[in-house]
Short mmCIF file of C-alpha atoms and ligand atoms in Angstrom, two decimals:
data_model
loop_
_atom_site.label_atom_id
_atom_site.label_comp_id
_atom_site.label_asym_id
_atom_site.label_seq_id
_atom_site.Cartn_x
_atom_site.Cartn_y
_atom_site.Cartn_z
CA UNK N 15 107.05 82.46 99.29
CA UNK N 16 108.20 83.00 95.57
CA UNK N 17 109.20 79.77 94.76
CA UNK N 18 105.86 77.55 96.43
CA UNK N 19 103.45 80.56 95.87
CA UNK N 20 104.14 82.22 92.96
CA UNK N 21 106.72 80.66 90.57
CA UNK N 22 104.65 77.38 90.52
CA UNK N 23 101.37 78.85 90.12
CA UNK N 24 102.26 81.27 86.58
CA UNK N 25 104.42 83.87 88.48
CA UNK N 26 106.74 84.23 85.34
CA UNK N 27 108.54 87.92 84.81
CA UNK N 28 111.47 87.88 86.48
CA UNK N 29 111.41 91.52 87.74
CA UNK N 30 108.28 90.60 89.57
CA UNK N 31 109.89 87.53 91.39
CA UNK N 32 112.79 89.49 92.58
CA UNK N 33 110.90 92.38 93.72
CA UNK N 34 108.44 89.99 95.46
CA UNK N 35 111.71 88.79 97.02
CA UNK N 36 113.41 91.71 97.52
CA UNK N 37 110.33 93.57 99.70
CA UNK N 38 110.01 92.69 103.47
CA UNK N 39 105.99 92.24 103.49
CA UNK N 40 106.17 91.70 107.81
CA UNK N 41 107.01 95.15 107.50
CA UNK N 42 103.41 95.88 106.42
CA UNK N 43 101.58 94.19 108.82
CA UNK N 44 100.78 94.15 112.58
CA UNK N 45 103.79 92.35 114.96
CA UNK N 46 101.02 90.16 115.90
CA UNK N 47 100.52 88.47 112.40
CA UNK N 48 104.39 88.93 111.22
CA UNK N 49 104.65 85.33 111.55
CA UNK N 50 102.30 84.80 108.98
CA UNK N 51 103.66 87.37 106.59
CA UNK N 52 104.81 85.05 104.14
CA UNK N 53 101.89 82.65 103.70
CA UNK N 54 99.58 83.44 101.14
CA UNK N 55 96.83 84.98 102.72
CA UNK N 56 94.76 87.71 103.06
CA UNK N 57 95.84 89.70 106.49
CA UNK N 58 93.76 92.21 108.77
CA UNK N 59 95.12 95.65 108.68
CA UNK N 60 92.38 97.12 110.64
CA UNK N 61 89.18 99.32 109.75
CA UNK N 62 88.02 95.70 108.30
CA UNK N 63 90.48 96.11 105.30
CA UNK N 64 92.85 94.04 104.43
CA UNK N 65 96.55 93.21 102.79
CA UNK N 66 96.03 91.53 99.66
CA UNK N 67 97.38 87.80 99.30
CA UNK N 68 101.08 87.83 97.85
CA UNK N 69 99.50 86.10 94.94
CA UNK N 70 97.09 88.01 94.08
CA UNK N 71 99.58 91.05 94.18
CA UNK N 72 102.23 89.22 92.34
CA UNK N 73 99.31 88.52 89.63
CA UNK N 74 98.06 91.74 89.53
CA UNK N 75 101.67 93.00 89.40
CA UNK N 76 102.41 90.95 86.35
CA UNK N 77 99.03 91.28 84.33
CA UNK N 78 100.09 95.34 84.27
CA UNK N 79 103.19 94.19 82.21
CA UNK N 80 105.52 97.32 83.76
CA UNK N 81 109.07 98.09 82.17
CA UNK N 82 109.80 100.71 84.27
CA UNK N 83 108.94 104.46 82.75
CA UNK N 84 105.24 104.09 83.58
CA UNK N 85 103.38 106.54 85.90
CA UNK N 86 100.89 104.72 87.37
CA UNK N 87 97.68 105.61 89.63
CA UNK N 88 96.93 102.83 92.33
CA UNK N 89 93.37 102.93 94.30
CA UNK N 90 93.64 101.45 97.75
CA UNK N 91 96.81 102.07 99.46
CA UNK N 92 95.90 99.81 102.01
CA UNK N 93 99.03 99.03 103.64
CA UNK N 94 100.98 100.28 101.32
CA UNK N 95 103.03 96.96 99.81
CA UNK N 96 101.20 96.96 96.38
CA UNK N 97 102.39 100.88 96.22
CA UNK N 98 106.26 99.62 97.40
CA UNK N 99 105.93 96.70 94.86
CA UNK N 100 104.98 99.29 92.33
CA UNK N 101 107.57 101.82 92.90
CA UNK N 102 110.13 99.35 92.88
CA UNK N 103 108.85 98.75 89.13
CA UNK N 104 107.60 102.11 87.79
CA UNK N 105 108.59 105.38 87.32
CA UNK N 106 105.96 107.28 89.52
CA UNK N 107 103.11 105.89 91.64
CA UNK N 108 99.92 108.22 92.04
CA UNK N 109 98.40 106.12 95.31
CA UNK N 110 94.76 107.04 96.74
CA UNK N 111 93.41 105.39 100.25
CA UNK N 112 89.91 106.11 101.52
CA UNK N 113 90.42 105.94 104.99
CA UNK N 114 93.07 108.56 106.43
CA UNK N 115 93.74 106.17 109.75
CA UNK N 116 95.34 103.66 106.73
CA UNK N 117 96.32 105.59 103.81
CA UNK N 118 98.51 107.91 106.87
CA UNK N 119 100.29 105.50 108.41
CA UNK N 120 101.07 104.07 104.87
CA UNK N 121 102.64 106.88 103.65
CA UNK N 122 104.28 107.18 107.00
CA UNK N 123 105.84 103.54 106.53
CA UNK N 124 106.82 104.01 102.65
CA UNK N 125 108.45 107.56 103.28
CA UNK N 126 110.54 105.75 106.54
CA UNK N 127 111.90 102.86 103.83
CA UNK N 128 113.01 105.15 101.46
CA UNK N 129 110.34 105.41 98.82
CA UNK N 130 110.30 108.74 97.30
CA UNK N 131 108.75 108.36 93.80
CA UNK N 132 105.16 107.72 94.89
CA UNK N 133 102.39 110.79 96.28
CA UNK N 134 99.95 109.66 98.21
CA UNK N 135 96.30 111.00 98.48
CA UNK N 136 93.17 110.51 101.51
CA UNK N 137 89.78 110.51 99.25
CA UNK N 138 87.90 108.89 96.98
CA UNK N 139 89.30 106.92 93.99
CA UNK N 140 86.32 105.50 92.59
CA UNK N 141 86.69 108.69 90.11
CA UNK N 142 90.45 108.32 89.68
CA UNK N 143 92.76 111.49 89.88
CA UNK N 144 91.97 113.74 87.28
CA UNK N 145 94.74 116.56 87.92
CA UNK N 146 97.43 113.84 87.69
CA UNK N 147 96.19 112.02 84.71
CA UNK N 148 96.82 110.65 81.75
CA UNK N 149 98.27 107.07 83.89
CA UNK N 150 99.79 104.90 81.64
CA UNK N 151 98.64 101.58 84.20
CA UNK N 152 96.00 101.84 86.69
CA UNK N 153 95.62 99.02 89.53
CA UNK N 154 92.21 98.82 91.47
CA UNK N 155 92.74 97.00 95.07
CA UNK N 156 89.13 96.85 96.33
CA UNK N 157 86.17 95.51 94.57
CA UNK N 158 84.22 97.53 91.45
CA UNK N 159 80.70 97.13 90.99
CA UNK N 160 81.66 98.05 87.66
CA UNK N 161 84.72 98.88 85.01
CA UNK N 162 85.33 102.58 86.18
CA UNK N 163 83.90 105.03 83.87
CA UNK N 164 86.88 107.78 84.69
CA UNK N 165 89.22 105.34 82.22
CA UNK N 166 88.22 106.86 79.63
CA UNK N 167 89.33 110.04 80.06
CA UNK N 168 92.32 109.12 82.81
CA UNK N 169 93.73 106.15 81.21
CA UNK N 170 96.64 106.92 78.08
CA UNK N 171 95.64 105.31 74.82
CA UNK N 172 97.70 101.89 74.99
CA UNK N 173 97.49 101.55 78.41
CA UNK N 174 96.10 99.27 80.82
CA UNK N 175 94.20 98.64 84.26
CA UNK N 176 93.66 95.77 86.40
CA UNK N 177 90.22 95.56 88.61
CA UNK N 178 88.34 93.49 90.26
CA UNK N 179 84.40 93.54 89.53
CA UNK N 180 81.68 92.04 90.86
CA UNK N 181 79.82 92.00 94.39
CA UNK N 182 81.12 90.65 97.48
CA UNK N 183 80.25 86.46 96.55
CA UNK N 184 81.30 86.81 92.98
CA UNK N 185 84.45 89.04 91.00
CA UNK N 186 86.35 88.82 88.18
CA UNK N 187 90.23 90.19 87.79
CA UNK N 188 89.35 92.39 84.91
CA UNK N 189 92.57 93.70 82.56
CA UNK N 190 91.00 97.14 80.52
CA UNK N 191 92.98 98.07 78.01
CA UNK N 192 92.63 101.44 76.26
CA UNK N 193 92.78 102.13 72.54
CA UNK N 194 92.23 104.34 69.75
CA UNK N 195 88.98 102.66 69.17
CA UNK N 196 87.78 102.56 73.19
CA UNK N 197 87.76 100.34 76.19
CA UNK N 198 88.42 96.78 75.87
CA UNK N 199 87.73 93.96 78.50
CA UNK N 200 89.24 90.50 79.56
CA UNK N 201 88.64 88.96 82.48
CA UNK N 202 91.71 86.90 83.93
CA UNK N 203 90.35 84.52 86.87
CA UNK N 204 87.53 84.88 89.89
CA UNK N 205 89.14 86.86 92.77
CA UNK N 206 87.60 88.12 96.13
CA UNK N 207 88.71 91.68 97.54
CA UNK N 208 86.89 94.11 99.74
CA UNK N 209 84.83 96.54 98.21
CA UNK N 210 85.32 99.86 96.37
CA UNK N 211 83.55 102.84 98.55
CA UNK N 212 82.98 105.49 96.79
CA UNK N 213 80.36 107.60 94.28
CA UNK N 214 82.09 104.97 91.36
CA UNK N 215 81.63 102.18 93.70
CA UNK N 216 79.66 101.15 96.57
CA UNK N 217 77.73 102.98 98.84
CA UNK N 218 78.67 101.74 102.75
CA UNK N 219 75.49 100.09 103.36
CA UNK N 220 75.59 98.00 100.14
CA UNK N 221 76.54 94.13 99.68
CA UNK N 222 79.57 95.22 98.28
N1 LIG E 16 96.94 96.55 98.12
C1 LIG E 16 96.77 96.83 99.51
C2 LIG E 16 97.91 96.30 100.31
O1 LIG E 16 98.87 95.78 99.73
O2 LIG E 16 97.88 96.42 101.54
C3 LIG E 16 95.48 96.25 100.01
C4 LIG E 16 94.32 97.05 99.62
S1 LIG E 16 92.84 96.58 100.48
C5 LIG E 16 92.47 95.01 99.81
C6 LIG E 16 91.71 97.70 99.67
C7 LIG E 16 91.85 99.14 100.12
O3 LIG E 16 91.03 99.94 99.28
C8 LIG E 16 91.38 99.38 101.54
O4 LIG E 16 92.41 99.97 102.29
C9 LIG E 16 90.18 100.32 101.37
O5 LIG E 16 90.04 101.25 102.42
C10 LIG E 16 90.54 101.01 100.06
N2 LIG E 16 89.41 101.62 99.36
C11 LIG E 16 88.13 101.19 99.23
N3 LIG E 16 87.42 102.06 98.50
C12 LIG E 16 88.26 103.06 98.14
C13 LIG E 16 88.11 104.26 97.38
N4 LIG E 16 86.96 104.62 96.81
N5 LIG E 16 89.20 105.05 97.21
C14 LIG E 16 90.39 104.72 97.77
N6 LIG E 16 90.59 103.60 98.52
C15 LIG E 16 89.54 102.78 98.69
#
């Protein structure tokens, strides 16, 4: 998987390869698509979400440019491998899941491996986690209709998120970076994740 997947598509930081390496991603998935675990796809995790491709994550991973001391806030456990990739490379991980019958048995998974510098939260992270911030990095995992306002107050000045924005035919990877003079914006290639439900995001009915 790192050498055909990510190395040879722009996979270049070396902490990210080994730790891409390093993490068992069948672990995170259903014993009915372990097989598959190291292909680079998209796999059902159930409640119609998904776990992202290991590109994507790798990218993702990368475009937050971690050293190690950050505290960062994550939005969409999901299965929880972003969050183990992300505690493997941070100092703390803030993680928030919508839907308890995921974000539970994620947190059940991560505490059984070992993980103990991540806290986990059931609710809505469209408007971030205010009693935890300032984050220094802050990943979205589920498609924005928009950058999220909360940044600006829950993001540290010279720090960075990665989202996805857009509607359900059409998102960018977005990197927001924070400084002294406000919110800047550049989008890093199209990408396709489910979408953000929340009062930030979508509503459920919408063409998110
Ligand atoms: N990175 C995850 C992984 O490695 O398994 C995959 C995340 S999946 C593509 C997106 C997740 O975001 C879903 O589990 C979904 O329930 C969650 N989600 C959607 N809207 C949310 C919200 N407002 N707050 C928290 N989680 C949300």
């Amino acid at each position: 998987m790192v050498e055909e997947q990510l190395r040879t598509r722009g996979i270049h930081d070396p902490r990210v390869l080994r730790i891409m390496a390093a993490v068992p991603r069948h672990l995170f998935v259903d014993p009915t698509f372990a097989n598959r675990a190291y292909s680079d796809h998209a796999l059902p995790i159930g409640q119609e979400q998904t776990i992202s491709q290991p590109f994507m994550v790798a990218l993702m991973t990368q475009a937050l440019g971690l050293e190690g001391d950050e505290k960062v806030l994550e939005i969409g456990t999901g299965s929880g491998y972003q969050t183990a990739i992300l505690t493997e490379l941070a100092d703390r991980v803030f993680t928030i899941e919508r839907i308890p019958e995921i974000g539970i048995p994620a947190q059940e998974r991560l505490t059984a491996m070992g993980y103990t510098n991540v806290v986990f939260r059931i609710g809505d992270g469209s408007l971030g986690w205010r009693e935890m911030a300032p984050f220094d990095r802050v990943i979205v995992t589920a498609g924005a209709p928009r950058v999220p306002s909360f940044l600006e107050e829950q993001l540290r000045i010279g720090g960075c998120c990665i989202v996805p924005v857009g509607d359900a035919s059409n998102q960018s990877l977005v990197r927001v970076t924070r400084s002294e003079e406000g919110l800047k914006e550049q989008v890093l290639c199209s990408c396709t994740f489910v979408p953000l439900i929340g009062r930030e995001g979508w509503s459920s009915g919408e063409p998110g």
